[in-house]
Amino acid sequence: MVVVGGGVIGLVTAWRAAGRSLRTAVVDPATGEGAARVAAGMLAAVTELHHGEEPLLGLGLASAARWADFAEELAEAAGAGVGYRACGTLAAALDADDRAQLRELHLLQQRCGLDTEWLSGRECRKLEPMLAPGVRGGLRVDGDHQADPRLVTAALLAACERAGVTFLRSWARELTVSGDRARGVVLDDGTAVAAGRTVLAGGSGSGRLGGLPPEVSVPVRPVKGQILRLRITREYAPFLSRTVRAVVRGAQVYLVPRVSGELVIGATSEERGWDTAVTAGGVYQLLRDAHDLVPGVTELPLVETSAGLRPATPDNAPLLGPTALPGLSLATGHHRNGVLLAPITGEALAEVLTTGELPDYARPFAADRFARRGWEVSA
């Protein structure tokens, strides 16, 4: 089999496929350098819940429940950790409007049977003393954890190499179709890579692969996110004990503290096509909102700014499993939840590749659901 795309989703698919004794190749000119390198790594099935996205909640919770064992297995296979922390998350409200919005989210969580706890502003500050004095309340979510996407990617690369996965450092130019079946891909230099099974896991660029027949719909678009990395200096350690997030003036902001002393602040959400430039406005917005939430951040050294592209679908849920073209499967469109959904995506695709069937838990996210509804999405 061949996997087009060497990000977290492509790598976990390749690793799990190799574990099922499939000879596997990954095609990507910059393996490990995709959207996950820019991501914060929040495993936030609960605090990422939005109205209208309730079907995605079950998949997220199921994957979150797999993460501790997945992290241990991957660390053993790679010989290196993935920065998994079962530290919980605090969603905070800064003013009356934020508080009302967070209360609505709490009601939605309760309707979905989720275990979250409403805290007063004082209780929030007792939990996280660095919070601003004006915090009006918050939600404690002990089940939303974190992992370090850069360590996850590096571990997946190592695990794939140890499992015998081949890496082809090139662009896939087009899909090879013969006898009404996908037969592999053609690389940029014209080299044909033959495969009985092909998985398209190219993130936001998945729909750009040439040769896709009209009956295969890949409605994935790029959504830009800018992110900052700061260093927690010794005099401010331990700064925060868990992920802290909020809505500030209508914009999401989150702060993710790493054991390494890194503090990740993100992330903007911008419909800018394929633009990945870091902008002064994006950096300003993140620092301003983070400062309003945790004033001490402006005392920390800023060590990196970056931007990436989330692969979004019309319903913000992933495209998983077989398409209308035999031999071609999708593993893309994970939007904000690529790292969270990595364990269950790898598991589901391995099942598809060896049995031809998508597991029951993944069927609401079948790769052909938009094609069946007659969606037309331009690449």
Short mmCIF file of C-alpha atoms in Angstrom, two decimals:
data_model
loop_
_atom_site.label_atom_id
_atom_site.label_comp_id
_atom_site.label_asym_id
_atom_site.label_seq_id
_atom_site.Cartn_x
_atom_site.Cartn_y
_atom_site.Cartn_z
CA MET A 1 0.00 0.00 0.00
CA VAL A 2 1.00 3.63 -0.41
CA VAL A 3 0.07 6.55 1.87
CA VAL A 4 0.05 10.00 0.27
CA GLY A 5 0.96 12.42 3.05
CA GLY A 6 3.53 12.21 5.83
CA GLY A 7 1.86 14.16 8.62
CA VAL A 8 0.59 12.66 11.88
CA ILE A 9 -2.44 11.08 10.19
CA GLY A 10 -0.46 9.64 7.29
CA LEU A 11 2.25 8.31 9.61
CA VAL A 12 -0.13 6.69 12.09
CA THR A 13 -1.95 5.05 9.17
CA ALA A 14 1.33 3.72 7.78
CA TRP A 15 2.49 2.47 11.18
CA ARG A 16 -0.75 0.62 11.86
CA ALA A 17 -0.81 -0.80 8.32
CA ALA A 18 2.76 -2.07 8.68
CA GLY A 19 1.68 -3.63 11.97
CA ARG A 20 -0.91 -5.62 9.97
CA SER A 21 1.91 -6.98 7.76
CA LEU A 22 1.19 -4.69 4.80
CA ARG A 23 4.23 -3.55 2.79
CA THR A 24 3.86 0.20 3.14
CA ALA A 25 5.34 3.34 1.57
CA VAL A 26 4.75 6.98 2.54
CA VAL A 27 4.99 9.63 -0.18
CA ASP A 28 5.81 13.15 1.02
CA PRO A 29 8.72 15.50 0.22
CA ALA A 30 8.78 16.82 3.80
CA THR A 31 7.61 13.99 6.04
CA GLY A 32 6.79 15.16 9.54
CA GLU A 33 6.61 18.84 8.56
CA GLY A 34 2.82 19.19 8.19
CA ALA A 35 0.12 20.93 10.21
CA ALA A 36 0.87 18.91 13.36
CA ARG A 37 4.26 20.62 13.65
CA VAL A 38 2.40 23.87 14.23
CA ALA A 39 -0.40 22.40 16.39
CA ALA A 40 -0.65 22.76 20.16
CA GLY A 41 -1.57 19.10 20.75
CA MET A 42 -4.66 19.59 22.90
CA LEU A 43 -6.54 16.31 23.33
CA ALA A 44 -9.72 18.26 23.90
CA ALA A 45 -12.77 16.23 22.94
CA VAL A 46 -14.86 18.06 25.56
CA THR A 47 -13.69 21.67 25.40
CA GLU A 48 -13.59 21.54 21.57
CA LEU A 49 -17.30 20.61 21.50
CA HIS A 50 -19.33 23.05 19.42
CA HIS A 51 -23.06 23.28 18.74
CA GLY A 52 -23.84 21.23 15.65
CA GLU A 53 -20.77 19.03 16.04
CA GLU A 54 -22.25 16.56 18.53
CA PRO A 55 -21.68 13.54 16.19
CA LEU A 56 -17.94 14.23 16.32
CA LEU A 57 -17.96 14.12 20.14
CA GLY A 58 -18.28 10.34 20.32
CA LEU A 59 -15.32 9.79 18.00
CA GLY A 60 -13.24 12.30 19.96
CA LEU A 61 -14.06 10.73 23.32
CA ALA A 62 -13.30 7.25 21.99
CA SER A 63 -9.92 8.42 20.69
CA ALA A 64 -9.14 10.32 23.90
CA ALA A 65 -9.80 7.13 25.87
CA ARG A 66 -7.17 5.37 23.72
CA TRP A 67 -4.50 8.03 24.13
CA ALA A 68 -2.74 6.81 27.30
CA ASP A 69 -2.21 3.30 25.91
CA PHE A 70 -1.40 4.70 22.46
CA ALA A 71 1.28 7.00 23.92
CA GLU A 72 2.84 4.13 25.85
CA GLU A 73 2.80 1.79 22.83
CA LEU A 74 4.22 4.43 20.50
CA ALA A 75 6.95 5.42 22.96
CA GLU A 76 7.99 1.77 23.25
CA ALA A 77 7.96 1.28 19.48
CA ALA A 78 9.95 4.47 18.84
CA GLY A 79 12.23 4.48 21.85
CA ALA A 80 11.13 8.05 22.67
CA GLY A 81 8.27 9.72 24.52
CA VAL A 82 5.48 11.81 23.01
CA GLY A 83 4.92 14.40 25.74
CA TYR A 84 1.57 12.97 26.83
CA ARG A 85 0.20 14.71 29.95
CA ALA A 86 -3.04 13.86 31.74
CA CYS A 87 -3.15 17.37 33.19
CA GLY A 88 -6.71 18.49 32.42
CA THR A 89 -8.01 21.76 31.00
CA LEU A 90 -9.55 24.93 32.43
CA ALA A 91 -11.83 26.98 30.18
CA ALA A 92 -12.12 30.49 31.63
CA ALA A 93 -14.49 33.44 31.13
CA LEU A 94 -13.10 36.97 31.28
CA ASP A 95 -16.25 39.09 31.20
CA ALA A 96 -20.03 38.78 31.43
CA ASP A 97 -20.41 37.92 27.72
CA ASP A 98 -17.71 35.26 27.93
CA ARG A 99 -19.35 33.88 31.06
CA ALA A 100 -22.73 33.60 29.34
CA GLN A 101 -21.13 31.86 26.36
CA LEU A 102 -19.25 29.44 28.61
CA ARG A 103 -22.47 28.72 30.54
CA GLU A 104 -24.12 27.77 27.24
CA LEU A 105 -21.24 25.42 26.49
CA HIS A 106 -21.62 23.90 29.96
CA LEU A 107 -25.30 23.25 29.31
CA LEU A 108 -24.43 21.57 26.01
CA GLN A 109 -21.84 19.43 27.77
CA GLN A 110 -24.37 18.43 30.41
CA ARG A 111 -26.93 17.50 27.74
CA CYS A 112 -24.27 15.28 26.19
CA GLY A 113 -23.63 13.60 29.54
CA LEU A 114 -20.11 14.99 29.97
CA ASP A 115 -18.34 15.32 33.31
CA THR A 116 -17.41 19.00 33.65
CA GLU A 117 -17.43 21.26 36.71
CA TRP A 118 -18.43 24.92 36.84
CA LEU A 119 -16.08 27.05 38.95
CA SER A 120 -16.36 30.58 40.26
CA GLY A 121 -13.68 33.12 39.37
CA ARG A 122 -12.11 32.67 42.79
CA GLU A 123 -12.03 28.89 42.36
CA CYS A 124 -10.39 29.30 38.95
CA ARG A 125 -7.67 31.50 40.40
CA LYS A 126 -7.11 29.07 43.26
CA LEU A 127 -6.56 26.34 40.66
CA GLU A 128 -4.35 28.56 38.46
CA PRO A 129 -2.94 31.53 40.43
CA MET A 130 -1.50 33.19 37.30
CA LEU A 131 -4.98 33.91 35.93
CA ALA A 132 -6.10 37.53 35.67
CA PRO A 133 -8.03 38.91 38.67
CA GLY A 134 -11.01 39.67 36.42
CA VAL A 135 -11.75 36.05 35.47
CA ARG A 136 -15.49 35.60 36.08
CA GLY A 137 -15.77 31.82 36.09
CA GLY A 138 -14.70 28.71 34.29
CA LEU A 139 -15.12 25.04 33.45
CA ARG A 140 -12.81 22.40 34.87
CA VAL A 141 -12.42 19.49 32.44
CA ASP A 142 -10.11 16.88 33.91
CA GLY A 143 -10.45 14.55 30.92
CA ASP A 144 -9.01 16.92 28.28
CA HIS A 145 -5.28 16.26 28.18
CA GLN A 146 -2.34 17.11 25.90
CA ALA A 147 0.52 15.66 23.87
CA ASP A 148 3.43 17.32 22.09
CA PRO A 149 2.73 17.02 18.33
CA ARG A 150 6.38 17.44 17.39
CA LEU A 151 7.38 14.56 19.66
CA VAL A 152 4.41 12.52 18.40
CA THR A 153 5.52 13.07 14.80
CA ALA A 154 9.14 12.18 15.55
CA ALA A 155 8.03 9.04 17.40
CA LEU A 156 5.77 7.98 14.53
CA LEU A 157 8.62 8.46 12.07
CA ALA A 158 10.89 6.28 14.19
CA ALA A 159 8.19 3.65 14.74
CA CYS A 160 7.47 3.52 11.00
CA GLU A 161 11.15 3.12 10.17
CA ARG A 162 11.48 0.28 12.69
CA ALA A 163 8.36 -1.36 11.21
CA GLY A 164 9.89 -1.33 7.72
CA VAL A 165 7.89 1.52 6.17
CA THR A 166 9.53 2.99 3.05
CA PHE A 167 9.71 6.78 2.68
CA LEU A 168 9.59 8.35 -0.78
CA ARG A 169 10.64 12.00 -0.40
CA SER A 170 8.68 13.40 -3.34
CA TRP A 171 5.33 14.91 -4.26
CA ALA A 172 2.64 12.57 -5.53
CA ARG A 173 1.64 14.14 -8.85
CA GLU A 174 -1.37 12.01 -9.68
CA LEU A 175 -3.33 8.94 -8.81
CA THR A 176 -2.93 5.93 -11.08
CA VAL A 177 -6.28 4.46 -12.12
CA SER A 178 -6.55 1.31 -14.18
CA GLY A 179 -9.47 -1.06 -14.67
CA ASP A 180 -11.72 1.22 -12.57
CA ARG A 181 -9.42 0.81 -9.57
CA ALA A 182 -6.71 2.89 -7.87
CA ARG A 183 -3.32 1.32 -8.58
CA GLY A 184 -0.92 3.68 -6.77
CA VAL A 185 0.52 7.07 -7.66
CA VAL A 186 2.93 8.79 -10.03
CA LEU A 187 5.64 10.92 -8.40
CA ASP A 188 6.75 14.37 -9.54
CA ASP A 189 9.69 12.91 -11.44
CA GLY A 190 7.42 10.53 -13.35
CA THR A 191 8.22 7.45 -11.26
CA ALA A 192 5.22 5.14 -10.96
CA VAL A 193 4.61 3.65 -7.51
CA ALA A 194 2.31 0.65 -7.85
CA ALA A 195 0.10 -0.33 -4.92
CA GLY A 196 -2.94 -2.49 -4.35
CA ARG A 197 -4.22 0.03 -1.78
CA THR A 198 -3.79 3.80 -1.72
CA VAL A 199 -4.60 6.09 1.21
CA LEU A 200 -4.91 9.82 0.62
CA ALA A 201 -3.82 11.52 3.86
CA GLY A 202 -2.52 14.80 2.50
CA GLY A 203 -4.18 17.16 4.98
CA SER A 204 -5.47 20.41 3.51
CA GLY A 205 -3.88 19.57 0.14
CA SER A 206 -5.62 16.21 -0.24
CA GLY A 207 -7.98 17.43 -2.95
CA ARG A 208 -5.06 18.67 -5.08
CA LEU A 209 -3.88 15.20 -6.08
CA GLY A 210 -4.23 14.83 -9.85
CA GLY A 211 -6.14 12.00 -11.41
CA LEU A 212 -8.97 11.85 -8.90
CA PRO A 213 -12.09 10.73 -10.78
CA PRO A 214 -15.30 12.82 -10.62
CA GLU A 215 -17.04 10.32 -8.35
CA VAL A 216 -14.44 10.84 -5.60
CA SER A 217 -15.22 13.96 -3.57
CA VAL A 218 -12.46 15.35 -1.32
CA PRO A 219 -14.05 18.54 0.08
CA VAL A 220 -11.11 19.70 2.20
CA ARG A 221 -10.04 23.33 2.45
CA PRO A 222 -7.17 25.01 4.35
CA VAL A 223 -7.91 27.05 7.49
CA LYS A 224 -4.91 29.06 8.63
CA GLY A 225 -3.82 29.07 12.26
CA GLN A 226 -1.01 31.16 13.75
CA ILE A 227 0.69 30.03 16.93
CA LEU A 228 3.39 31.27 19.32
CA ARG A 229 5.93 29.45 21.45
CA LEU A 230 7.32 31.05 24.61
CA ARG A 231 9.79 29.80 27.22
CA ILE A 232 8.80 29.61 30.87
CA THR A 233 11.84 30.94 32.69
CA ARG A 234 12.91 29.63 36.08
CA GLU A 235 11.55 32.55 38.07
CA TYR A 236 8.05 32.01 36.64
CA ALA A 237 7.97 28.20 36.79
CA PRO A 238 5.66 26.33 37.04
CA PHE A 239 3.46 29.12 35.56
CA LEU A 240 0.42 26.95 34.66
CA SER A 241 -0.37 23.40 35.73
CA ARG A 242 -2.83 22.62 32.92
CA THR A 243 -4.08 23.87 29.58
CA VAL A 244 -5.98 27.15 29.97
CA ARG A 245 -8.29 28.44 27.28
CA ALA A 246 -10.90 31.15 26.82
CA VAL A 247 -12.93 33.18 24.38
CA VAL A 248 -11.68 36.77 24.43
CA ARG A 249 -13.71 39.35 22.47
CA GLY A 250 -15.14 36.50 20.44
CA ALA A 251 -11.77 34.92 19.56
CA GLN A 252 -10.45 31.63 20.92
CA VAL A 253 -7.13 31.63 22.76
CA TYR A 254 -5.38 28.83 24.60
CA LEU A 255 -2.18 28.38 26.57
CA VAL A 256 -0.61 24.93 26.69
CA PRO A 257 2.28 24.45 29.16
CA ARG A 258 4.80 21.71 28.42
CA VAL A 259 6.92 19.80 30.93
CA SER A 260 9.92 21.00 28.89
CA GLY A 261 9.22 24.60 29.90
CA GLU A 262 7.64 25.58 26.59
CA LEU A 263 4.37 27.50 26.57
CA VAL A 264 2.30 27.27 23.38
CA ILE A 265 -0.20 30.05 22.66
CA GLY A 266 -2.72 29.69 19.84
CA ALA A 267 -4.45 29.87 17.64
CA THR A 268 -6.02 32.15 15.13
CA SER A 269 -8.58 30.78 12.66
CA GLU A 270 -8.37 32.46 9.27
CA GLU A 271 -9.90 31.68 5.88
CA ARG A 272 -6.86 32.79 3.86
CA GLY A 273 -6.51 30.03 1.32
CA TRP A 274 -2.96 28.72 1.11
CA ASP A 275 -1.32 31.66 2.87
CA THR A 276 1.00 30.57 5.72
CA ALA A 277 2.62 33.92 6.52
CA VAL A 278 2.97 34.90 10.16
CA THR A 279 1.45 38.37 10.48
CA ALA A 280 2.00 41.16 12.97
CA GLY A 281 -1.76 41.28 13.52
CA GLY A 282 -1.95 37.57 14.31
CA VAL A 283 0.93 37.77 16.80
CA TYR A 284 -0.56 40.88 18.39
CA GLN A 285 -4.00 39.29 18.73
CA LEU A 286 -2.64 36.18 20.41
CA LEU A 287 -0.38 38.07 22.82
CA ARG A 288 -3.10 40.61 23.65
CA ASP A 289 -5.72 37.96 24.38
CA ALA A 290 -3.29 35.72 26.26
CA HIS A 291 -2.18 38.72 28.36
CA ASP A 292 -5.79 39.52 29.24
CA LEU A 293 -6.22 35.94 30.42
CA VAL A 294 -2.79 35.38 32.04
CA PRO A 295 -0.97 38.72 32.39
CA GLY A 296 2.38 37.13 33.16
CA VAL A 297 2.87 35.87 29.60
CA THR A 298 4.33 39.18 28.49
CA GLU A 299 7.31 38.60 30.81
CA LEU A 300 8.28 35.37 29.04
CA PRO A 301 10.73 35.16 26.11
CA LEU A 302 9.09 34.68 22.71
CA VAL A 303 11.07 31.97 20.92
CA GLU A 304 9.01 31.04 17.84
CA THR A 305 6.12 32.17 15.67
CA SER A 306 4.60 29.92 13.03
CA ALA A 307 1.49 29.30 10.96
CA GLY A 308 -0.08 26.17 9.53
CA LEU A 309 -3.13 24.99 7.62
CA ARG A 310 -5.83 22.90 9.24
CA PRO A 311 -7.66 20.56 6.83
CA ALA A 312 -11.35 21.45 7.24
CA THR A 313 -14.42 19.77 5.75
CA PRO A 314 -17.94 21.25 5.43
CA ASP A 315 -18.99 19.63 8.74
CA ASN A 316 -15.57 19.92 10.44
CA ALA A 317 -15.35 16.12 10.75
CA PRO A 318 -12.80 13.80 9.14
CA LEU A 319 -13.13 11.77 5.95
CA LEU A 320 -12.32 8.15 6.75
CA GLY A 321 -12.24 4.93 4.78
CA PRO A 322 -13.13 3.70 1.28
CA THR A 323 -14.19 5.99 -1.54
CA ALA A 324 -16.31 5.27 -4.61
CA LEU A 325 -13.09 4.22 -6.37
CA PRO A 326 -11.99 0.73 -5.30
CA GLY A 327 -8.49 0.67 -3.87
CA LEU A 328 -8.59 4.31 -2.70
CA SER A 329 -9.29 5.34 0.90
CA LEU A 330 -9.20 8.71 2.64
CA ALA A 331 -7.78 9.73 6.01
CA THR A 332 -8.03 13.50 5.97
CA GLY A 333 -10.13 16.50 7.00
CA HIS A 334 -9.39 16.32 10.75
CA HIS A 335 -9.45 20.12 11.11
CA ARG A 336 -8.77 21.04 14.79
CA ASN A 337 -8.55 17.43 15.97
CA GLY A 338 -5.76 15.72 14.07
CA VAL A 339 -3.62 14.89 17.10
CA LEU A 340 -6.62 13.90 19.23
CA LEU A 341 -7.99 11.58 16.53
CA ALA A 342 -4.66 10.00 15.55
CA PRO A 343 -5.09 6.78 17.59
CA ILE A 344 -8.60 6.00 16.38
CA THR A 345 -7.84 7.03 12.79
CA GLY A 346 -4.90 4.63 12.61
CA GLU A 347 -7.03 1.88 14.08
CA ALA A 348 -9.95 2.50 11.70
CA LEU A 349 -7.79 2.69 8.57
CA ALA A 350 -5.89 -0.47 9.49
CA GLU A 351 -9.24 -2.23 9.73
CA VAL A 352 -10.33 -0.87 6.35
CA LEU A 353 -7.08 -1.85 4.68
CA THR A 354 -7.17 -5.42 5.94
CA THR A 355 -10.91 -6.22 5.90
CA GLY A 356 -12.36 -3.63 3.52
CA GLU A 357 -14.86 -2.55 6.18
CA LEU A 358 -15.03 0.68 8.17
CA PRO A 359 -15.63 0.02 11.90
CA ASP A 360 -19.08 0.99 13.22
CA TYR A 361 -17.72 3.92 15.27
CA ALA A 362 -16.22 5.50 12.12
CA ARG A 363 -19.16 5.04 9.74
CA PRO A 364 -20.72 8.48 10.44
CA PHE A 365 -17.45 9.89 9.02
CA ALA A 366 -17.33 7.75 5.88
CA ALA A 367 -15.14 9.22 3.15
CA ASP A 368 -17.92 9.17 0.56
CA ARG A 369 -20.61 10.93 2.61
CA PHE A 370 -20.36 14.22 0.69
CA ALA A 371 -20.24 12.50 -2.69
CA ARG A 372 -23.48 10.74 -1.76
CA ARG A 373 -25.06 14.11 -0.93
CA GLY A 374 -24.00 15.65 -4.23
CA TRP A 375 -21.50 18.19 -2.81
CA GLU A 376 -19.37 20.06 -5.28
CA VAL A 377 -16.23 21.54 -3.76
CA SER A 378 -13.42 23.11 -5.77
CA ALA A 379 -9.86 22.31 -4.77
#
